[in-house]
mmCIF file of C-alpha atoms in Angstrom:
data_model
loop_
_atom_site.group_PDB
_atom_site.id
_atom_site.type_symbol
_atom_site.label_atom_id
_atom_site.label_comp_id
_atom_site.label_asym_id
_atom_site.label_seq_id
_atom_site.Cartn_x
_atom_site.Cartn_y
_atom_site.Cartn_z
ATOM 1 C CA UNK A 1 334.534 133.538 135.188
ATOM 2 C CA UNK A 2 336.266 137.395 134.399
ATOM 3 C CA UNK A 3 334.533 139.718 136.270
ATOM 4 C CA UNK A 4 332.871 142.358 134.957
ATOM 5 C CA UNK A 5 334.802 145.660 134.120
ATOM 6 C CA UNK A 6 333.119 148.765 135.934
ATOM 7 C CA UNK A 7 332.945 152.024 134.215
ATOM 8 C CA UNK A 8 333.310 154.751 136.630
ATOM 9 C CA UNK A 9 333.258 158.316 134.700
ATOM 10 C CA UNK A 10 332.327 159.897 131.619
ATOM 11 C CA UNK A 11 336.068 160.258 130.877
ATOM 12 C CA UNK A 12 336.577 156.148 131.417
ATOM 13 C CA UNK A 13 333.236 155.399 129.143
ATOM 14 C CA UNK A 14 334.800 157.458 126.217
ATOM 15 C CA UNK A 15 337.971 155.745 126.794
ATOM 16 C CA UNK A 16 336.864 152.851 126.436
ATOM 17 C CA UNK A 17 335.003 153.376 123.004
ATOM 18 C CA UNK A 18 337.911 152.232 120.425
ATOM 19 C CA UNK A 19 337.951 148.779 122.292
ATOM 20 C CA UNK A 20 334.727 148.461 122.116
ATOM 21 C CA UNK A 21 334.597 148.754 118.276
ATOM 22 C CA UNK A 22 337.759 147.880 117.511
ATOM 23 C CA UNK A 23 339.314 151.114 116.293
ATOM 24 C CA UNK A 24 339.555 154.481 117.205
ATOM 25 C CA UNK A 25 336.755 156.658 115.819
ATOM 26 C CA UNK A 26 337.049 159.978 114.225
ATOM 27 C CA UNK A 27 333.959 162.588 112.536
ATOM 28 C CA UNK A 28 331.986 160.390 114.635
ATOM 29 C CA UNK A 29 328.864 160.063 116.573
ATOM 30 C CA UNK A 30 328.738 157.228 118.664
ATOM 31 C CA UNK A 31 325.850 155.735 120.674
ATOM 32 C CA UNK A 32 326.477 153.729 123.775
ATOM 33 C CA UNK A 33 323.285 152.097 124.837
ATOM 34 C CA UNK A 34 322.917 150.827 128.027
ATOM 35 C CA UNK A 35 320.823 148.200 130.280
ATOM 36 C CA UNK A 36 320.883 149.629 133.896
ATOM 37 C CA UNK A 37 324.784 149.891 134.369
ATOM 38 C CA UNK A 38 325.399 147.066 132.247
ATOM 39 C CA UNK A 39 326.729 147.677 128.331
ATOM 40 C CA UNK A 40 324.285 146.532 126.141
ATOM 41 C CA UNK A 41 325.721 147.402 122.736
ATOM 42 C CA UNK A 42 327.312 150.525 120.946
ATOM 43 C CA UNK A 43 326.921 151.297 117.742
ATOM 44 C CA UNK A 44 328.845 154.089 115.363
ATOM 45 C CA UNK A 45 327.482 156.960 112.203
ATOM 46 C CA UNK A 46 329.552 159.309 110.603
ATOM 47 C CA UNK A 47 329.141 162.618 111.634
ATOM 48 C CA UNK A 48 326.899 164.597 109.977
ATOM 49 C CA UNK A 49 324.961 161.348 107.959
ATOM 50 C CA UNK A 50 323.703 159.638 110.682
ATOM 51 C CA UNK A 51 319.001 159.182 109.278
ATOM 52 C CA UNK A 52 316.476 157.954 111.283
ATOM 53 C CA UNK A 53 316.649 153.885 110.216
ATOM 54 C CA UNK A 54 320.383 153.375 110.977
ATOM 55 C CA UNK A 55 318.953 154.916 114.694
ATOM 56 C CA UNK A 56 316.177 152.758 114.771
ATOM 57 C CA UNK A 57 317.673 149.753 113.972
ATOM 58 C CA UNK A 58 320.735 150.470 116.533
ATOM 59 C CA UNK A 59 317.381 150.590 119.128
ATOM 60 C CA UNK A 60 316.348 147.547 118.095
ATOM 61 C CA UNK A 61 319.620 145.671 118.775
ATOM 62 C CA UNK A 62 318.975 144.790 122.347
ATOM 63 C CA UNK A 63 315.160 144.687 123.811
ATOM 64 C CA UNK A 64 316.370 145.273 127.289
ATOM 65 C CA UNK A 65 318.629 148.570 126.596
ATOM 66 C CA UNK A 66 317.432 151.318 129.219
ATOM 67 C CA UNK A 67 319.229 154.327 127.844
ATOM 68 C CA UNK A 68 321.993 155.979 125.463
ATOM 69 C CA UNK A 69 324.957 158.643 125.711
ATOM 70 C CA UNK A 70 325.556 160.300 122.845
ATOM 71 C CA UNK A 71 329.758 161.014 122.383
ATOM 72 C CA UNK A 72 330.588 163.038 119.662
ATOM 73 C CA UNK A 73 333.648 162.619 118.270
ATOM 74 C CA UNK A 74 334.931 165.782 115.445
ATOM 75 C CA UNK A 75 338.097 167.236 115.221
ATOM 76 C CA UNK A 76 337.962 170.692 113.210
ATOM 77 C CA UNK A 77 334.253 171.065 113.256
ATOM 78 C CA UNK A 78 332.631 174.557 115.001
ATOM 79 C CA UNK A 79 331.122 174.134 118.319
ATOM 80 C CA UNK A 80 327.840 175.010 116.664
ATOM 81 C CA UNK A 81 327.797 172.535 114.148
ATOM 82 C CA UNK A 82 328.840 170.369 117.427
ATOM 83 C CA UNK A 83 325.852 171.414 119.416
ATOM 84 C CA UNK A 84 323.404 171.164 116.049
ATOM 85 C CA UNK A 85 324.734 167.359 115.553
ATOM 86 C CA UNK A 86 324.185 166.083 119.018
ATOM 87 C CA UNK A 87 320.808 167.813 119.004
ATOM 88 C CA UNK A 88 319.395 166.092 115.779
ATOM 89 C CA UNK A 89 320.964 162.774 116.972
ATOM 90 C CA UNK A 90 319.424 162.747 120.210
ATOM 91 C CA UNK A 91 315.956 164.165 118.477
ATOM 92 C CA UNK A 92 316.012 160.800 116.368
ATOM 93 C CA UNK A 93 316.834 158.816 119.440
ATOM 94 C CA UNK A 94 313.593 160.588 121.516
ATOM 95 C CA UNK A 95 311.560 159.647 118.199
ATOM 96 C CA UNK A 96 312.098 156.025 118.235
ATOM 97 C CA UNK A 97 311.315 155.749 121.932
ATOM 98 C CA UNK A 98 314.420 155.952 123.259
ATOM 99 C CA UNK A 99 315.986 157.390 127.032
ATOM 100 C CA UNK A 100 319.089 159.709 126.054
ATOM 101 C CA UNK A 101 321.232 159.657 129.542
ATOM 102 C CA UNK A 102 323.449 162.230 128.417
ATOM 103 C CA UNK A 103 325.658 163.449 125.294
ATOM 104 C CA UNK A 104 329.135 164.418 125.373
ATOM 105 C CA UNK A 105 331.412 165.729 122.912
ATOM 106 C CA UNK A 106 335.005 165.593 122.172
ATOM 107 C CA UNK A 107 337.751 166.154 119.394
ATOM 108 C CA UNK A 108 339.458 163.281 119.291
ATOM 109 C CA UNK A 109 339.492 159.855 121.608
ATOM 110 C CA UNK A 110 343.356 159.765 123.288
ATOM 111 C CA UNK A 111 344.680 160.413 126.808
ATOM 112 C CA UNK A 112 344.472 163.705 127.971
ATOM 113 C CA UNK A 113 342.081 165.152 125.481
ATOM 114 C CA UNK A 114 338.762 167.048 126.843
ATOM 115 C CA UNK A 115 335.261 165.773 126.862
ATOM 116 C CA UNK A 116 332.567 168.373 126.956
ATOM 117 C CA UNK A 117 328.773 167.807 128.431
ATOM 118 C CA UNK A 118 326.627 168.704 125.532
ATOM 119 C CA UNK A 119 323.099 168.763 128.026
ATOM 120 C CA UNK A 120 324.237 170.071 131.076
ATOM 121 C CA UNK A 121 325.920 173.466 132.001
ATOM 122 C CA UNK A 122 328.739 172.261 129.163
ATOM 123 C CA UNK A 123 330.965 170.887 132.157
ATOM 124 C CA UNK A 124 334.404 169.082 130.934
ATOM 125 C CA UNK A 125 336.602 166.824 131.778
ATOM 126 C CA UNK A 126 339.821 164.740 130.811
ATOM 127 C CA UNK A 127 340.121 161.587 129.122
ATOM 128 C CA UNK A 128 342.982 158.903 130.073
ATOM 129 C CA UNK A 129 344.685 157.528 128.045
ATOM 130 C CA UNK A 130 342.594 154.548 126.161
ATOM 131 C CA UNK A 131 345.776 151.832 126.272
ATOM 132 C CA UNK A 132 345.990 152.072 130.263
ATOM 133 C CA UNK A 133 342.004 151.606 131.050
ATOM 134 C CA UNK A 134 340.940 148.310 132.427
ATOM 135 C CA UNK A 135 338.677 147.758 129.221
ATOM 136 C CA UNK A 136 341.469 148.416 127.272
ATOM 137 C CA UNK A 137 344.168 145.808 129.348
ATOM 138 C CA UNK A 138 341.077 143.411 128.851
ATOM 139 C CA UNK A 139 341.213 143.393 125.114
ATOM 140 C CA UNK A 140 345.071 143.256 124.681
ATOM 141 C CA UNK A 141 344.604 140.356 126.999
ATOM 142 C CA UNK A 142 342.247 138.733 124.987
ATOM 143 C CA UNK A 143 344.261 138.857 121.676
ATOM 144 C CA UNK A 144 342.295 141.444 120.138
ATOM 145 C CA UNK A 145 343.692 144.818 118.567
ATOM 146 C CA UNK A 146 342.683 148.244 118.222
ATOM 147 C CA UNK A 147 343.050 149.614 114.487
ATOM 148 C CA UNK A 148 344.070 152.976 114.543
ATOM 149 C CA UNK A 149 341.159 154.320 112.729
ATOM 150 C CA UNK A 150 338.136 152.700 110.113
ATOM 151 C CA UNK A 151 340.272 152.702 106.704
ATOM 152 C CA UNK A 152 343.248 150.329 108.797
ATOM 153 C CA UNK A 153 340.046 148.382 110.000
ATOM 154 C CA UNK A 154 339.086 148.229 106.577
ATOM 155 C CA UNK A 155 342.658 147.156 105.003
ATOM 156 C CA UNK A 156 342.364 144.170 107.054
ATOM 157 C CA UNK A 157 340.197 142.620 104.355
ATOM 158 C CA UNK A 158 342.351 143.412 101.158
ATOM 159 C CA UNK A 159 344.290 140.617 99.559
ATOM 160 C CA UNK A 160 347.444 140.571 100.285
ATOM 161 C CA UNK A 161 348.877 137.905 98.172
ATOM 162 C CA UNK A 162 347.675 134.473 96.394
ATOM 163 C CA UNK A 163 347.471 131.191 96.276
ATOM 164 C CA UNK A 164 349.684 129.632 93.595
ATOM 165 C CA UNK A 165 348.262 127.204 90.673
ATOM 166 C CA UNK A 166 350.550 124.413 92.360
ATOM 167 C CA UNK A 167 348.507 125.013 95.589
ATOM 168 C CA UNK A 168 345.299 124.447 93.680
ATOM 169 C CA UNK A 169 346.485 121.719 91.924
ATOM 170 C CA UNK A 170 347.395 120.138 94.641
ATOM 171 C CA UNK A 171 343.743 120.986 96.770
ATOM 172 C CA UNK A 172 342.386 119.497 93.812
ATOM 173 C CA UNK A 173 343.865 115.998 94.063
ATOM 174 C CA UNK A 174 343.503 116.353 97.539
ATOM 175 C CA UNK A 175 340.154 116.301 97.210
ATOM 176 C CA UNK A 176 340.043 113.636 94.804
ATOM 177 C CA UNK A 177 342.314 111.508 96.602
ATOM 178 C CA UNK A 178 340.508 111.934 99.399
ATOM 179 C CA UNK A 179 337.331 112.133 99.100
ATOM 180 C CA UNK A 180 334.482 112.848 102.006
ATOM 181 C CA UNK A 181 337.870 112.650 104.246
ATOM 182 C CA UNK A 182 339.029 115.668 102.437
ATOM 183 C CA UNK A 183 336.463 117.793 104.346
ATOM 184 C CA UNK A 184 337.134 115.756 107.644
ATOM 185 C CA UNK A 185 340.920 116.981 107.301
ATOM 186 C CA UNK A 186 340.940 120.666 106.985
ATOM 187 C CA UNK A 187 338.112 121.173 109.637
ATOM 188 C CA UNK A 188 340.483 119.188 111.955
ATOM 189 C CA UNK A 189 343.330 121.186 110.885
ATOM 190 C CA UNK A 190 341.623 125.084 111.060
ATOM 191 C CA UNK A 191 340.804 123.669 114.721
ATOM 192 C CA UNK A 192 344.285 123.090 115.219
ATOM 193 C CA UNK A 193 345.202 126.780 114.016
ATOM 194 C CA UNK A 194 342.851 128.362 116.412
ATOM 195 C CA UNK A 195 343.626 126.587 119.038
ATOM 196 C CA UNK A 196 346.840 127.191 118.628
ATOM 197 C CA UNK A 197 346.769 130.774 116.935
ATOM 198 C CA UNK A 198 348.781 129.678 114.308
ATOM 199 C CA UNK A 199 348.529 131.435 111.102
ATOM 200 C CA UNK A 200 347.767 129.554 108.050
ATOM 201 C CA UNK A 201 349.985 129.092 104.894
ATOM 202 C CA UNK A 202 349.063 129.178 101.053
ATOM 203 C CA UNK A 203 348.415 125.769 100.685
ATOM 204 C CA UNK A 204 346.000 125.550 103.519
ATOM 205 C CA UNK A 205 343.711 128.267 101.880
ATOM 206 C CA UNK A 206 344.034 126.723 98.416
ATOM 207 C CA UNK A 207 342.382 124.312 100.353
ATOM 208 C CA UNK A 208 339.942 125.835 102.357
ATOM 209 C CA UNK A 209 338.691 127.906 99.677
ATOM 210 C CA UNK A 210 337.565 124.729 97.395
ATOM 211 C CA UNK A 211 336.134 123.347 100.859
ATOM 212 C CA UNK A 212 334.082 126.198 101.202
ATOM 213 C CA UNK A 213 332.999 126.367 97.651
ATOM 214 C CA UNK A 214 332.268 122.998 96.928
ATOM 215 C CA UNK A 215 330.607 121.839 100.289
ATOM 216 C CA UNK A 216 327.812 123.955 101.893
ATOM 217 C CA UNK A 217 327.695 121.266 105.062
ATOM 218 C CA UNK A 218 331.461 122.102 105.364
ATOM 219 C CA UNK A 219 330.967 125.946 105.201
ATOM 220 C CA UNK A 220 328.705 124.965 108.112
ATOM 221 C CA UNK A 221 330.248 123.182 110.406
ATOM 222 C CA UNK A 222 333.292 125.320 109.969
ATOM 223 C CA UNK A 223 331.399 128.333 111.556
ATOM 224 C CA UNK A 224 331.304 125.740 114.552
ATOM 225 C CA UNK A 225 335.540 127.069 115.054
ATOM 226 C CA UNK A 226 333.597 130.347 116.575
ATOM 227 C CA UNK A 227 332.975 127.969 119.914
ATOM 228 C CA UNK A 228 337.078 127.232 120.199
ATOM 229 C CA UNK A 229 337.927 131.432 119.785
ATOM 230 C CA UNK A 230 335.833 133.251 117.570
ATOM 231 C CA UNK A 231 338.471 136.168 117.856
ATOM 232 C CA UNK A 232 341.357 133.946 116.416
ATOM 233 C CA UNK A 233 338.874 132.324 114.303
ATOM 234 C CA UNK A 234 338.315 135.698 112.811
ATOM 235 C CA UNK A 235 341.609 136.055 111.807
ATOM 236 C CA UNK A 236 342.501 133.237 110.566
ATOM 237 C CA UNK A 237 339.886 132.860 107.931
ATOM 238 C CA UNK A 238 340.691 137.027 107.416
ATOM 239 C CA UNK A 239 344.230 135.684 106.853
ATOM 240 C CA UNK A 240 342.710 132.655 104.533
ATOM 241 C CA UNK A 241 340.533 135.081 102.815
ATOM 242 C CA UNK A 242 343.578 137.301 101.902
ATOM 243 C CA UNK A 243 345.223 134.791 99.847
ATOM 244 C CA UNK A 244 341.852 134.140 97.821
ATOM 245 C CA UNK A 245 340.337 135.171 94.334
ATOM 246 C CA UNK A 246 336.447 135.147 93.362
ATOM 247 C CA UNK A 247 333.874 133.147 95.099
ATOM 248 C CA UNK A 248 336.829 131.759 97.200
ATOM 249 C CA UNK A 249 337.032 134.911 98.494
ATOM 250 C CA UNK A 250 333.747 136.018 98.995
ATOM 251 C CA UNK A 251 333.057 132.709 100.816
ATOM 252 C CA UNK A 252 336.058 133.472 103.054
ATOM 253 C CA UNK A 253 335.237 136.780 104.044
ATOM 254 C CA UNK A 254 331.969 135.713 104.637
ATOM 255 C CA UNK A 255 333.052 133.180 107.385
ATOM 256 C CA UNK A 256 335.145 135.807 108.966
ATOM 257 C CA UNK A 257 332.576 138.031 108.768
ATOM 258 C CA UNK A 258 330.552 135.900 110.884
ATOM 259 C CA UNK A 259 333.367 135.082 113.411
ATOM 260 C CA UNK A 260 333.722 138.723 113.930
ATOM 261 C CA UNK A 261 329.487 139.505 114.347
ATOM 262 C CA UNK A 262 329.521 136.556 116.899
ATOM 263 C CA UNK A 263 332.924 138.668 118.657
ATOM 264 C CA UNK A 264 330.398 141.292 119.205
ATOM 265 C CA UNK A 265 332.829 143.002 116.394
ATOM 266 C CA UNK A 266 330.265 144.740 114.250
ATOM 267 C CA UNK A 267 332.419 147.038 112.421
ATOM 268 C CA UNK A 268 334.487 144.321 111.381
ATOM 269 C CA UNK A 269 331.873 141.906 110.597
ATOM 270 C CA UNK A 270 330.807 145.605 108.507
ATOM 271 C CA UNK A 271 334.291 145.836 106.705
ATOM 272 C CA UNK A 272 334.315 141.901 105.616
ATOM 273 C CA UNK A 273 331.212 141.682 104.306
ATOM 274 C CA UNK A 274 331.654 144.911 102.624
ATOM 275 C CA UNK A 275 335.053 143.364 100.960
ATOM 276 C CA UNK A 276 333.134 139.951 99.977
ATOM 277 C CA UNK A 277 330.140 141.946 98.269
ATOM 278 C CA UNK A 278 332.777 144.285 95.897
ATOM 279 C CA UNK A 279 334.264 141.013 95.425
ATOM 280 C CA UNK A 280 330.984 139.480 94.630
ATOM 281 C CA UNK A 281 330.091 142.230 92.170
ATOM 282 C CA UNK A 282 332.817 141.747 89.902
ATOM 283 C CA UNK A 283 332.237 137.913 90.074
ATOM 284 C CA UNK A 284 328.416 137.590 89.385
ATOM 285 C CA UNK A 285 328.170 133.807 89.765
ATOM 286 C CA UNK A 286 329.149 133.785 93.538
ATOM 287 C CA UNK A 287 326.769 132.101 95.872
ATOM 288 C CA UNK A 288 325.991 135.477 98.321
ATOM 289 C CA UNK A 289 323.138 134.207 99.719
ATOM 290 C CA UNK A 290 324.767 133.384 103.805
ATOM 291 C CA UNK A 291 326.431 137.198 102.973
ATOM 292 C CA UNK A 292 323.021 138.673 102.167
ATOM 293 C CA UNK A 293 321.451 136.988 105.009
ATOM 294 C CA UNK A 294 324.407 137.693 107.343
ATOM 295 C CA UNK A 295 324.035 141.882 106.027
ATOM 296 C CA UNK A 296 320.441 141.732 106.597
ATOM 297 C CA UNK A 297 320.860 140.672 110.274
ATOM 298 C CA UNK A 298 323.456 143.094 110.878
ATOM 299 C CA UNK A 299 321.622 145.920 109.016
ATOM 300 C CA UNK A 300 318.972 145.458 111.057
ATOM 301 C CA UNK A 301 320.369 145.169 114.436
ATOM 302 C CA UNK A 302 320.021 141.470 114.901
ATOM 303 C CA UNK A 303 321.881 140.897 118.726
ATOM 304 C CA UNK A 304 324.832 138.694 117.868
ATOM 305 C CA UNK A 305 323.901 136.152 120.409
ATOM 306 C CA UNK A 306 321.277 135.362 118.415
ATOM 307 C CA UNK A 307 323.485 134.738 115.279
ATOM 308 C CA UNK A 308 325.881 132.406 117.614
ATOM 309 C CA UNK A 309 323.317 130.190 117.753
ATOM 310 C CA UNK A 310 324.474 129.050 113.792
ATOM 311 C CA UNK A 311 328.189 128.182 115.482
ATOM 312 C CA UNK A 312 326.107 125.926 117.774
ATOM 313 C CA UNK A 313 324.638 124.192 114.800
ATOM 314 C CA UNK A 314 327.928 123.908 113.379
ATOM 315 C CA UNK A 315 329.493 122.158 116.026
ATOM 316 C CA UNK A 316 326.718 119.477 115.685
ATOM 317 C CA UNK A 317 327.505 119.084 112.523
ATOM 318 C CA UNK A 318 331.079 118.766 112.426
ATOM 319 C CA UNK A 319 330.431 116.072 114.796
ATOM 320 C CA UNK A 320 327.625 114.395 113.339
ATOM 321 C CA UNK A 321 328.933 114.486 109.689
ATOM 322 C CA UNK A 322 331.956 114.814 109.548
ATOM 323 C CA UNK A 323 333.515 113.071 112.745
ATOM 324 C CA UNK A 324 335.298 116.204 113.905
ATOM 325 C CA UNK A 325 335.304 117.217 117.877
ATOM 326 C CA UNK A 326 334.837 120.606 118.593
ATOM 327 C CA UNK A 327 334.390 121.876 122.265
ATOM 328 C CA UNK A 328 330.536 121.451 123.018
ATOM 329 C CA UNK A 329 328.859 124.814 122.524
ATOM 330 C CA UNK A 330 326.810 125.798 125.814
ATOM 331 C CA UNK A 331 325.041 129.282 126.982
ATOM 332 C CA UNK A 332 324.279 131.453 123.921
ATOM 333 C CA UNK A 333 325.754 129.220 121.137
ATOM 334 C CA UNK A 334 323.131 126.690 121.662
#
């Protein structure tokens, strides 16, 4: 079992914010909520449009959280408009019940720039350098990147390229060829991928995206790939999703989405199903109803342990249906 990273200073806990939500923020206030001295989940605003429900619903997240820092985060912006932020923020936070622990502001989040204590006697301090922190080792370790800032977050979910009409052609006959060993097939094979952190060609997501649009029990059981890695998971169906159109698309970013909430990844899961609805708008007959569900549940703070428990299910089915092994879910994917 990896032990448990320890946090020692206020410098290390800012540090240790872009890993946490997988870029580096900026005209930020972030809230790091906590459950004794154990992270219980951290959510981000932009600065200056930060209302009461987003606050409330951050609360909500995690029934055992304890208390909150407020950080800050503004380049170019007056210490008084500083000072006024951090005060309305943690007035919302008192409102909804909750224990602010302390606030702290600083300009930007890289080594050697200075924090300031916002509640105290405005004390400061340096921050190291985010790369060389244990938290941030852990995620490099783990596969997982750091985006620079939101809009490179973001660009993860354009399209990049497409599928050719030979490639769905060909996932056509497949399928017809095939038949109910069609779905069998490609669940084996996106197992493979993640297993093996392989990244997936055209043909494979000419594929995939019929699968997921013609086979709801398929969708399913493919969110059962979460148990293997739901990190690589993430990006492989991000780097599926890229080479779709339409409801291909949408369903593809929808399952990454997912793979990213369940990677405790919320602005991620954020930027993908932000990419699926736009893609969704311009196609009215896409089937959004596991992307409304999914942006109710992170709209409202729903704990992504709780949504793991649909990768469980998956699993189940993938063996039950379709004949596929995946590694037997246990803890908080059952």
């Amino acid at each position: 079992m990896t032990e448990p990273i320890k946090i020692d200073n206020t410098g290390e806990m800012i540090a240790a914010i872009p890993a946490m939500l997988g870029f580096v923020p900026s005209q930020s206030v972030v809230l790091v909520f906590l459950a004794g001295n154990r992270l219980s989940h951290i959510a981000r605003m932009d600065f200056g449009e930060m209302d009461h429900p987003l606050v409330s619903a951050a609360i909500r997240r995690s029934n055992d959280t304890e208390g909150v820092y407020v950080i800050v985060v503004a380049e170019s912006r007056t210490f008084h408009e500083v000072l006024d932020e951090s005060e309305r923020v943690i007035a919302m936070l008192l409102g909804s019940g909750a224990d602010v622990w302390g606030s702290f502001y600083t300009p930007s989040i890289r080594g050697g720039e200075t924090w300031t204590d916002m509640r105290g006697l405005f004390e400061t301090g340096t921050i190291p350098d985010p790369a060389t922190t244990e938290v941030g080792a852990a995620t490099v370790l783990n596969g997982r990147t750091i985006a620079r800032d939101r809009s490179e977050l973001t660009a993860r979910y354009r399209r990049k390229d497409s599928v050719t009409v030979t490639d769905r052609r060909r996932a056509r006959a497949a399928k017809e060829t095939m038949g109910e060993e069609f779905a069998s097939s490609i669940i084996r094979e996106l197992a493979k991928l993640v297993s093996t952190r392989t990244t997936p060609d055209s043909a494979l997501a000419a594929r995939v995206g019929l699968l997921l649009t013609t086979d709801i029990h398929a969708r399913d059981a493919i969110l059962g790939l979460a148990v293997i890695d739901p990190n690589v998971a993430s990006e492989t169906m991000e780097a599926i999703a890229s080479k779709l159109r339409t409801r291909e698309r949408v369903a593809a970013l929808t399952v990454a989405g997912f793979f990213a909430y369940v990677n405790f990844q919320g602005p991620a899961a954020g930027s993908a199903f932000t990419a699926a609805r736009q893609e969704a708008t311009q196609h009215p007959l896409c089937d959004t109803r596991m992307l409304g569900l999914l942006e109710q549940a992170l709209t409202a703070g729903l704990h992504p342990t709780m949504i793991r428990k649909l990768a469980g299910t998956g699993v189940r089915i993938a063996r039950e249906k379709f004949r596929v092994e995946l590694p037997a879910p246990s803890g908080d994917w059952t």
